[in-house]
PDB file of C-alpha atoms in Angstrom:
ATOM      1  CA  GLN A 564      -8.485  12.199 -14.445  1.00  0.00           C
ATOM      2  CA  VAL A 565      -7.343   9.679 -12.156  1.00  0.00           C
ATOM      3  CA  GLN A 566      -6.251  10.195  -9.014  1.00  0.00           C
ATOM      4  CA  VAL A 567      -4.122   7.616  -5.884  1.00  0.00           C
ATOM      5  CA  VAL A 568      -3.341   9.181  -2.562  1.00  0.00           C
ATOM      6  CA  GLU A 569      -2.255   7.741   0.372  1.00  0.00           C
ATOM      7  CA  SER A 570      -2.687   9.060   3.641  1.00  0.00           C
ATOM      8  CA  GLY A 571      -2.341   8.295   7.151  1.00  0.00           C
ATOM      9  CA  GLY A 572       1.837   7.318   7.206  1.00  0.00           C
ATOM     10  CA  GLY A 573       3.413   9.101  10.803  1.00  0.00           C
ATOM     11  CA  LEU A 574       6.517   8.727  13.148  1.00  0.00           C
ATOM     12  CA  VAL A 575       5.656   5.921  15.194  1.00  0.00           C
ATOM     13  CA  GLN A 576       8.083   4.021  17.820  1.00  0.00           C
ATOM     14  CA  PRO A 577       8.732   0.185  17.580  1.00  0.00           C
ATOM     15  CA  GLY A 578       6.551  -2.191  17.927  1.00  0.00           C
ATOM     16  CA  GLU A 579       3.849   0.232  17.554  1.00  0.00           C
ATOM     17  CA  SER A 580       0.573  -0.049  14.923  1.00  0.00           C
ATOM     18  CA  LEU A 581      -0.133   2.340  11.502  1.00  0.00           C
ATOM     19  CA  ARG A 582      -2.765   2.178   9.131  1.00  0.00           C
ATOM     20  CA  LEU A 583      -2.433   3.661   5.600  1.00  0.00           C
ATOM     21  CA  SER A 584      -5.306   4.262   3.429  1.00  0.00           C
ATOM     22  CA  CYS A 585      -5.263   4.592  -0.574  1.00  0.00           C
ATOM     23  CA  VAL A 586      -8.454   5.939  -2.150  1.00  0.00           C
ATOM     24  CA  ALA A 587      -8.304   5.463  -6.119  1.00  0.00           C
ATOM     25  CA  SER A 588     -10.696   6.686  -7.964  1.00  0.00           C
ATOM     26  CA  ARG A 589     -14.107   5.351  -8.892  1.00  0.00           C
ATOM     27  CA  MET A 590     -13.138   4.801 -12.535  1.00  0.00           C
ATOM     28  CA  ILE A 591     -10.664   2.674 -12.021  1.00  0.00           C
ATOM     29  CA  PHE A 592     -10.665   0.301  -8.666  1.00  0.00           C
ATOM     30  CA  SER A 593     -12.779  -1.886  -9.277  1.00  0.00           C
ATOM     31  CA  ILE A 594     -10.601  -2.859 -12.845  1.00  0.00           C
ATOM     32  CA  SER A 595      -7.236  -3.273 -10.568  1.00  0.00           C
ATOM     33  CA  ASP A 596      -5.317  -4.877  -8.361  1.00  0.00           C
ATOM     34  CA  MET A 597      -4.262  -2.542  -6.068  1.00  0.00           C
ATOM     35  CA  GLY A 598      -0.490  -3.114  -4.059  1.00  0.00           C
ATOM     36  CA  TRP A 599       1.640  -0.615  -1.820  1.00  0.00           C
ATOM     37  CA  TYR A 600       5.083  -0.689  -1.660  1.00  0.00           C
ATOM     38  CA  ARG A 601       7.932   0.808   0.055  1.00  0.00           C
ATOM     39  CA  GLN A 602      11.363   2.935  -0.879  1.00  0.00           C
ATOM     40  CA  ALA A 603      13.726   3.083   1.749  1.00  0.00           C
ATOM     41  CA  PRO A 604      17.028   5.700   1.186  1.00  0.00           C
ATOM     42  CA  GLY A 605      19.220   3.959  -0.981  1.00  0.00           C
ATOM     43  CA  LYS A 606      17.056   1.100  -1.508  1.00  0.00           C
ATOM     44  CA  GLN A 607      15.092  -0.182  -4.770  1.00  0.00           C
ATOM     45  CA  ARG A 608      11.063   0.042  -4.792  1.00  0.00           C
ATOM     46  CA  GLU A 609       9.769  -2.835  -3.177  1.00  0.00           C
ATOM     47  CA  LEU A 610       6.154  -4.891  -3.239  1.00  0.00           C
ATOM     48  CA  VAL A 611       5.142  -5.200   0.240  1.00  0.00           C
ATOM     49  CA  ALA A 612       1.523  -6.409  -0.865  1.00  0.00           C
ATOM     50  CA  VAL A 613      -0.980  -6.734  -2.776  1.00  0.00           C
ATOM     51  CA  ILE A 614      -4.456  -7.346  -3.201  1.00  0.00           C
ATOM     52  CA  GLU A 615      -6.546  -8.424  -6.288  1.00  0.00           C
ATOM     53  CA  SER A 616      -9.703  -7.315  -8.063  1.00  0.00           C
ATOM     54  CA  ARG A 617     -11.015 -10.370  -6.751  1.00  0.00           C
ATOM     55  CA  GLY A 618      -9.361 -10.298  -3.466  1.00  0.00           C
ATOM     56  CA  LYS A 619      -6.894 -12.429  -3.399  1.00  0.00           C
ATOM     57  CA  THR A 620      -3.902 -11.561  -1.247  1.00  0.00           C
ATOM     58  CA  ASN A 621       0.160 -11.653  -1.225  1.00  0.00           C
ATOM     59  CA  TYR A 622       2.444 -10.803   0.852  1.00  0.00           C
ATOM     60  CA  ALA A 623       6.291  -9.724   1.067  1.00  0.00           C
ATOM     61  CA  ASP A 624       8.119 -12.602   3.173  1.00  0.00           C
ATOM     62  CA  SER A 625       9.222  -9.220   5.034  1.00  0.00           C
ATOM     63  CA  VAL A 626       5.482  -8.251   6.560  1.00  0.00           C
ATOM     64  CA  LYS A 627       4.337 -11.706   6.122  1.00  0.00           C
ATOM     65  CA  GLY A 628       1.748 -12.294   9.355  1.00  0.00           C
ATOM     66  CA  ARG A 629       2.684  -8.345  10.125  1.00  0.00           C
ATOM     67  CA  PHE A 630       0.920  -6.479   7.887  1.00  0.00           C
ATOM     68  CA  THR A 631      -2.852  -6.872   6.422  1.00  0.00           C
ATOM     69  CA  ILE A 632      -4.015  -5.223   3.036  1.00  0.00           C
ATOM     70  CA  SER A 633      -7.695  -4.880   2.756  1.00  0.00           C
ATOM     71  CA  ARG A 634     -10.396  -3.226   0.192  1.00  0.00           C
ATOM     72  CA  ASP A 635     -13.000  -1.733   0.394  1.00  0.00           C
ATOM     73  CA  ASN A 636     -14.668  -1.490  -2.865  1.00  0.00           C
ATOM     74  CA  ALA A 637     -17.484   1.142  -1.462  1.00  0.00           C
ATOM     75  CA  LYS A 638     -15.279   3.409  -1.061  1.00  0.00           C
ATOM     76  CA  ASN A 639     -12.572   2.814  -3.258  1.00  0.00           C
ATOM     77  CA  THR A 640     -10.079   2.667  -0.439  1.00  0.00           C
ATOM     78  CA  VAL A 641      -7.314   0.509   0.247  1.00  0.00           C
ATOM     79  CA  TYR A 642      -5.806   0.128   3.400  1.00  0.00           C
ATOM     80  CA  LEU A 643      -2.575  -1.099   4.751  1.00  0.00           C
ATOM     81  CA  GLN A 644      -2.372  -2.235   8.999  1.00  0.00           C
ATOM     82  CA  MET A 645       1.463  -2.052  10.336  1.00  0.00           C
ATOM     83  CA  ASP A 646       1.188  -4.105  13.438  1.00  0.00           C
ATOM     84  CA  SER A 647       4.731  -4.866  15.452  1.00  0.00           C
ATOM     85  CA  LEU A 648       6.500  -2.254  13.653  1.00  0.00           C
ATOM     86  CA  THR A 649      10.360  -2.211  13.636  1.00  0.00           C
ATOM     87  CA  ALA A 650      12.750   0.367  11.782  1.00  0.00           C
ATOM     88  CA  GLU A 651      13.576  -1.980   8.750  1.00  0.00           C
ATOM     89  CA  ASP A 652       9.722  -0.870   7.625  1.00  0.00           C
ATOM     90  CA  THR A 653      10.818   2.581   7.331  1.00  0.00           C
ATOM     91  CA  ALA A 654       9.974   3.795   3.843  1.00  0.00           C
ATOM     92  CA  VAL A 655       7.935   6.081   1.592  1.00  0.00           C
ATOM     93  CA  TYR A 656       4.853   4.124   0.991  1.00  0.00           C
ATOM     94  CA  TYR A 657       3.336   4.105  -2.221  1.00  0.00           C
ATOM     95  CA  CYS A 658       0.052   3.527  -3.604  1.00  0.00           C
ATOM     96  CA  ASN A 659      -0.538   1.292  -6.980  1.00  0.00           C
ATOM     97  CA  ALA A 660      -3.469   0.635  -9.107  1.00  0.00           C
ATOM     98  CA  ARG A 661      -2.616  -2.154 -11.753  1.00  0.00           C
ATOM     99  CA  LEU A 662      -5.420  -2.555 -14.267  1.00  0.00           C
ATOM    100  CA  ILE A 663      -6.072  -6.109 -14.448  1.00  0.00           C
ATOM    101  CA  THR A 664      -7.328  -4.829 -18.746  1.00  0.00           C
ATOM    102  CA  SER A 665      -3.930  -3.170 -19.732  1.00  0.00           C
ATOM    103  CA  GLY A 666      -1.911  -3.625 -16.658  1.00  0.00           C
ATOM    104  CA  THR A 667      -1.082   0.023 -16.879  1.00  0.00           C
ATOM    105  CA  ASN A 668      -0.652   1.531 -13.342  1.00  0.00           C
ATOM    106  CA  TYR A 669      -1.134   4.301 -11.612  1.00  0.00           C
ATOM    107  CA  TRP A 670       0.641   5.428  -8.727  1.00  0.00           C
ATOM    108  CA  GLY A 671       0.413   8.328  -5.527  1.00  0.00           C
ATOM    109  CA  GLN A 672       2.700  10.676  -4.259  1.00  0.00           C
ATOM    110  CA  GLY A 673       3.996   8.801  -1.558  1.00  0.00           C
ATOM    111  CA  THR A 674       3.656   9.073   2.557  1.00  0.00           C
ATOM    112  CA  GLN A 675       6.661   8.900   4.587  1.00  0.00           C
ATOM    113  CA  VAL A 676       6.281   6.276   7.989  1.00  0.00           C
ATOM    114  CA  THR A 677       9.412   6.260  10.334  1.00  0.00           C
ATOM    115  CA  VAL A 678      10.031   3.965  12.916  1.00  0.00           C
ATOM    116  CA  SER A 679      12.120   5.301  15.639  1.00  0.00           C
ATOM    117  CA  SER A 680      12.409   5.173  19.324  1.00  0.00           C
TER     118      SER A 680
END
């Protein structure tokens, strides 16, 4: 059974940092592009950052220069380092694994990030 599990969310103050982690099943991780998405209340889910299986990255304009996505293939883990957080970053963050062979998507359950003073 394929699993995608996020962790690391929480409550932080504006300007602080947080690192999210996502562990995916070994059977899919190496053949997947891994991405982080987020959904704020009343808004559609949006792409935050993606890292391809070969390591190429892409970011939403709203997080460029503040967020960094990385992957550790030995640990089947993708990370999202979030710096200089603002209230606008408050959302549920979801990890996504997309198979490069078929385009099949697997989603985690989401982790809440709240930025508030």
